[in-house]
């Protein structure tokens, strides 16, 4: 579904002390286990270049992630030639690097939203794999190779010849 604008969802989250917090969250897209992929038109129109942002890729990555569980967890169903232990090891290295960089106040090589949840890490890395493959390859070569095997794609070959892709800085 394509909505004319960003949309809001009421969110309830429990903190580490067991206190439930409620707030409205503005979203560019979302998906659920058996529900549709929903995206906001303005964010859809900002997708499709080599900036590292693509709401459709992000939401469909969540849909893939939901292929073997009710929640996104960064561990989608894997093809037979990818060992689950390798998947876990490679993604945990990226997760740990993102967490460490943020703890030190450093910029991250990919959107720091990846550091909020393992499922978001997978989705953001998928965005980068398809829309900023050189950046992902340089920052996390093992992950880039793993996603290449997962998607059966060589995204660096599709990168335009220009070295400057006008990417936003990630914090």
mmCIF file of C-alpha atoms in Angstrom:
data_model
loop_
_atom_site.group_PDB
_atom_site.id
_atom_site.type_symbol
_atom_site.label_atom_id
_atom_site.label_comp_id
_atom_site.label_asym_id
_atom_site.label_seq_id
_atom_site.Cartn_x
_atom_site.Cartn_y
_atom_site.Cartn_z
ATOM 1 C CA UNK A 1 0.000 0.000 0.000
ATOM 2 C CA UNK A 2 1.200 3.498 -0.788
ATOM 3 C CA UNK A 3 -0.057 6.224 1.534
ATOM 4 C CA UNK A 4 0.027 9.907 0.539
ATOM 5 C CA UNK A 5 2.141 10.896 3.554
ATOM 6 C CA UNK A 6 4.106 9.551 6.486
ATOM 7 C CA UNK A 7 1.810 7.952 9.026
ATOM 8 C CA UNK A 8 1.669 7.524 12.777
ATOM 9 C CA UNK A 9 1.338 4.409 14.884
ATOM 10 C CA UNK A 10 0.729 4.223 18.609
ATOM 11 C CA UNK A 11 3.658 2.292 20.099
ATOM 12 C CA UNK A 12 3.940 0.627 23.497
ATOM 13 C CA UNK A 13 7.407 -0.355 24.694
ATOM 14 C CA UNK A 14 8.546 -1.760 27.998
ATOM 15 C CA UNK A 15 11.822 -0.424 29.369
ATOM 16 C CA UNK A 16 14.418 -2.370 31.354
ATOM 17 C CA UNK A 17 12.553 -1.567 34.586
ATOM 18 C CA UNK A 18 9.245 -3.006 33.359
ATOM 19 C CA UNK A 19 7.629 0.391 32.821
ATOM 20 C CA UNK A 20 5.475 0.592 29.691
ATOM 21 C CA UNK A 21 5.876 3.767 27.645
ATOM 22 C CA UNK A 22 3.375 4.829 24.984
ATOM 23 C CA UNK A 23 4.083 7.284 22.196
ATOM 24 C CA UNK A 24 3.138 8.113 18.631
ATOM 25 C CA UNK A 25 5.763 7.106 16.091
ATOM 26 C CA UNK A 26 5.914 8.666 12.616
ATOM 27 C CA UNK A 27 6.776 6.089 9.973
ATOM 28 C CA UNK A 28 7.913 6.023 6.365
ATOM 29 C CA UNK A 29 6.938 2.374 6.037
ATOM 30 C CA UNK A 30 6.034 -0.777 7.887
ATOM 31 C CA UNK A 31 5.138 -4.398 7.411
ATOM 32 C CA UNK A 32 3.864 -7.207 9.574
ATOM 33 C CA UNK A 33 3.869 -10.994 9.512
ATOM 34 C CA UNK A 34 0.715 -11.460 7.443
ATOM 35 C CA UNK A 35 -0.017 -7.841 6.611
ATOM 36 C CA UNK A 36 0.836 -5.725 3.603
ATOM 37 C CA UNK A 37 3.938 -3.645 3.046
ATOM 38 C CA UNK A 38 2.932 -0.012 3.617
ATOM 39 C CA UNK A 39 5.054 2.934 2.472
ATOM 40 C CA UNK A 40 4.617 6.698 2.449
ATOM 41 C CA UNK A 41 4.676 8.236 -1.024
ATOM 42 C CA UNK A 42 7.197 11.025 -0.220
ATOM 43 C CA UNK A 43 9.678 8.477 1.161
ATOM 44 C CA UNK A 44 9.085 6.201 -1.802
ATOM 45 C CA UNK A 45 9.966 9.097 -4.109
ATOM 46 C CA UNK A 46 13.241 9.654 -2.199
ATOM 47 C CA UNK A 47 14.181 6.008 -2.812
ATOM 48 C CA UNK A 48 15.804 4.590 -5.889
ATOM 49 C CA UNK A 49 19.136 6.367 -6.070
ATOM 50 C CA UNK A 50 22.504 5.405 -4.634
ATOM 51 C CA UNK A 51 22.158 7.341 -1.356
ATOM 52 C CA UNK A 52 21.779 4.292 0.887
ATOM 53 C CA UNK A 53 18.065 4.976 1.553
ATOM 54 C CA UNK A 54 15.255 2.928 0.030
ATOM 55 C CA UNK A 55 12.044 2.434 1.984
ATOM 56 C CA UNK A 56 10.841 -0.379 -0.312
ATOM 57 C CA UNK A 57 14.004 -2.429 0.068
ATOM 58 C CA UNK A 58 13.904 -1.803 3.817
ATOM 59 C CA UNK A 59 10.308 -2.977 4.222
ATOM 60 C CA UNK A 60 10.702 -5.978 1.923
ATOM 61 C CA UNK A 61 13.811 -6.977 3.892
ATOM 62 C CA UNK A 62 11.546 -7.067 6.952
ATOM 63 C CA UNK A 63 9.103 -9.215 4.964
ATOM 64 C CA UNK A 64 11.939 -11.655 4.166
ATOM 65 C CA UNK A 65 12.971 -11.598 7.831
ATOM 66 C CA UNK A 66 9.415 -12.542 8.830
ATOM 67 C CA UNK A 67 9.617 -15.681 6.679
ATOM 68 C CA UNK A 68 10.562 -17.860 9.638
ATOM 69 C CA UNK A 69 9.205 -16.047 12.707
ATOM 70 C CA UNK A 70 6.477 -13.691 13.864
ATOM 71 C CA UNK A 71 8.951 -10.900 14.631
ATOM 72 C CA UNK A 72 11.829 -9.349 12.733
ATOM 73 C CA UNK A 73 15.058 -10.587 14.264
ATOM 74 C CA UNK A 74 17.680 -10.152 11.553
ATOM 75 C CA UNK A 75 17.703 -13.881 10.831
ATOM 76 C CA UNK A 76 15.611 -14.618 7.720
ATOM 77 C CA UNK A 77 15.241 -18.081 6.186
ATOM 78 C CA UNK A 78 18.633 -18.841 4.655
ATOM 79 C CA UNK A 79 19.492 -20.674 1.451
ATOM 80 C CA UNK A 80 21.159 -24.045 1.970
ATOM 81 C CA UNK A 81 24.621 -22.766 1.047
ATOM 82 C CA UNK A 82 24.714 -20.248 3.917
ATOM 83 C CA UNK A 83 25.526 -21.652 7.336
ATOM 84 C CA UNK A 84 23.372 -20.047 10.063
ATOM 85 C CA UNK A 85 26.464 -19.802 12.286
ATOM 86 C CA UNK A 86 28.237 -17.757 9.605
ATOM 87 C CA UNK A 87 25.179 -15.482 9.269
ATOM 88 C CA UNK A 88 25.070 -14.926 13.016
ATOM 89 C CA UNK A 89 28.839 -14.322 13.297
ATOM 90 C CA UNK A 90 28.958 -11.815 10.417
ATOM 91 C CA UNK A 91 25.888 -9.862 11.503
ATOM 92 C CA UNK A 92 26.986 -9.814 15.145
ATOM 93 C CA UNK A 93 30.326 -8.311 14.085
ATOM 94 C CA UNK A 94 28.480 -5.523 12.245
ATOM 95 C CA UNK A 95 26.061 -5.038 15.172
ATOM 96 C CA UNK A 96 28.950 -4.851 17.652
ATOM 97 C CA UNK A 97 30.830 -2.375 15.458
ATOM 98 C CA UNK A 98 27.779 -0.114 15.169
ATOM 99 C CA UNK A 99 27.177 -0.244 18.929
ATOM 100 C CA UNK A 100 30.840 0.544 19.660
ATOM 101 C CA UNK A 101 30.955 3.478 17.249
ATOM 102 C CA UNK A 102 27.793 5.003 18.716
ATOM 103 C CA UNK A 103 29.051 4.509 22.281
ATOM 104 C CA UNK A 104 32.204 6.455 21.320
ATOM 105 C CA UNK A 105 30.164 9.179 19.614
ATOM 106 C CA UNK A 106 31.535 8.284 16.180
ATOM 107 C CA UNK A 107 29.717 8.356 12.855
ATOM 108 C CA UNK A 108 28.601 4.995 11.490
ATOM 109 C CA UNK A 109 29.316 3.878 7.922
ATOM 110 C CA UNK A 110 25.638 3.001 7.396
ATOM 111 C CA UNK A 111 22.471 4.549 8.797
ATOM 112 C CA UNK A 112 22.700 4.338 12.585
ATOM 113 C CA UNK A 113 19.078 3.161 12.686
ATOM 114 C CA UNK A 114 20.694 -0.243 12.067
ATOM 115 C CA UNK A 115 21.924 -0.161 15.672
ATOM 116 C CA UNK A 116 18.430 0.036 17.189
ATOM 117 C CA UNK A 117 17.438 -3.623 16.713
ATOM 118 C CA UNK A 118 18.844 -6.714 14.946
ATOM 119 C CA UNK A 119 15.881 -6.711 12.553
ATOM 120 C CA UNK A 120 16.584 -3.097 11.646
ATOM 121 C CA UNK A 121 20.259 -3.948 11.192
ATOM 122 C CA UNK A 122 19.323 -6.532 8.551
ATOM 123 C CA UNK A 123 16.923 -4.140 6.789
ATOM 124 C CA UNK A 124 19.356 -1.195 6.766
ATOM 125 C CA UNK A 125 22.178 -3.448 5.555
ATOM 126 C CA UNK A 126 19.922 -4.666 2.724
ATOM 127 C CA UNK A 127 19.257 -1.030 1.774
ATOM 128 C CA UNK A 128 22.987 -0.348 1.710
ATOM 129 C CA UNK A 129 23.721 -3.546 -0.231
ATOM 130 C CA UNK A 130 21.462 -2.437 -3.071
ATOM 131 C CA UNK A 131 21.768 1.362 -2.925
ATOM 132 C CA UNK A 132 25.273 2.006 -1.545
ATOM 133 C CA UNK A 133 27.147 -1.204 -2.354
ATOM 134 C CA UNK A 134 30.578 0.424 -2.420
ATOM 135 C CA UNK A 135 30.029 1.910 1.024
ATOM 136 C CA UNK A 136 28.847 -1.419 2.490
ATOM 137 C CA UNK A 137 31.663 -3.310 0.759
ATOM 138 C CA UNK A 138 34.299 -0.931 2.135
ATOM 139 C CA UNK A 139 32.879 -0.863 5.674
ATOM 140 C CA UNK A 140 31.841 -4.494 6.082
ATOM 141 C CA UNK A 141 33.299 -6.712 3.329
ATOM 142 C CA UNK A 142 32.289 -10.008 4.980
ATOM 143 C CA UNK A 143 28.694 -8.798 5.264
ATOM 144 C CA UNK A 144 28.718 -7.525 1.691
ATOM 145 C CA UNK A 145 29.886 -10.940 0.455
ATOM 146 C CA UNK A 146 27.309 -12.736 2.615
ATOM 147 C CA UNK A 147 24.449 -10.588 1.303
ATOM 148 C CA UNK A 148 25.725 -11.156 -2.239
ATOM 149 C CA UNK A 149 25.361 -14.893 -1.685
ATOM 150 C CA UNK A 150 21.995 -14.466 0.037
ATOM 151 C CA UNK A 151 20.465 -12.349 -2.742
ATOM 152 C CA UNK A 152 22.517 -13.941 -5.553
ATOM 153 C CA UNK A 153 23.441 -10.426 -6.678
ATOM 154 C CA UNK A 154 26.645 -8.549 -7.464
ATOM 155 C CA UNK A 155 25.491 -5.011 -6.756
ATOM 156 C CA UNK A 156 28.880 -3.318 -7.185
ATOM 157 C CA UNK A 157 28.645 -4.061 -10.910
ATOM 158 C CA UNK A 158 25.524 -1.876 -11.169
ATOM 159 C CA UNK A 159 27.046 1.146 -9.454
ATOM 160 C CA UNK A 160 27.237 4.221 -11.699
ATOM 161 C CA UNK A 161 30.798 5.227 -12.658
ATOM 162 C CA UNK A 162 30.618 8.479 -10.647
ATOM 163 C CA UNK A 163 32.627 8.269 -7.432
ATOM 164 C CA UNK A 164 30.448 10.859 -5.686
ATOM 165 C CA UNK A 165 26.968 9.597 -4.872
ATOM 166 C CA UNK A 166 26.000 12.538 -2.602
ATOM 167 C CA UNK A 167 25.352 10.396 0.443
ATOM 168 C CA UNK A 168 24.210 11.891 3.730
ATOM 169 C CA UNK A 169 26.547 11.504 6.701
ATOM 170 C CA UNK A 170 25.351 8.921 9.231
ATOM 171 C CA UNK A 171 25.522 9.582 12.943
#
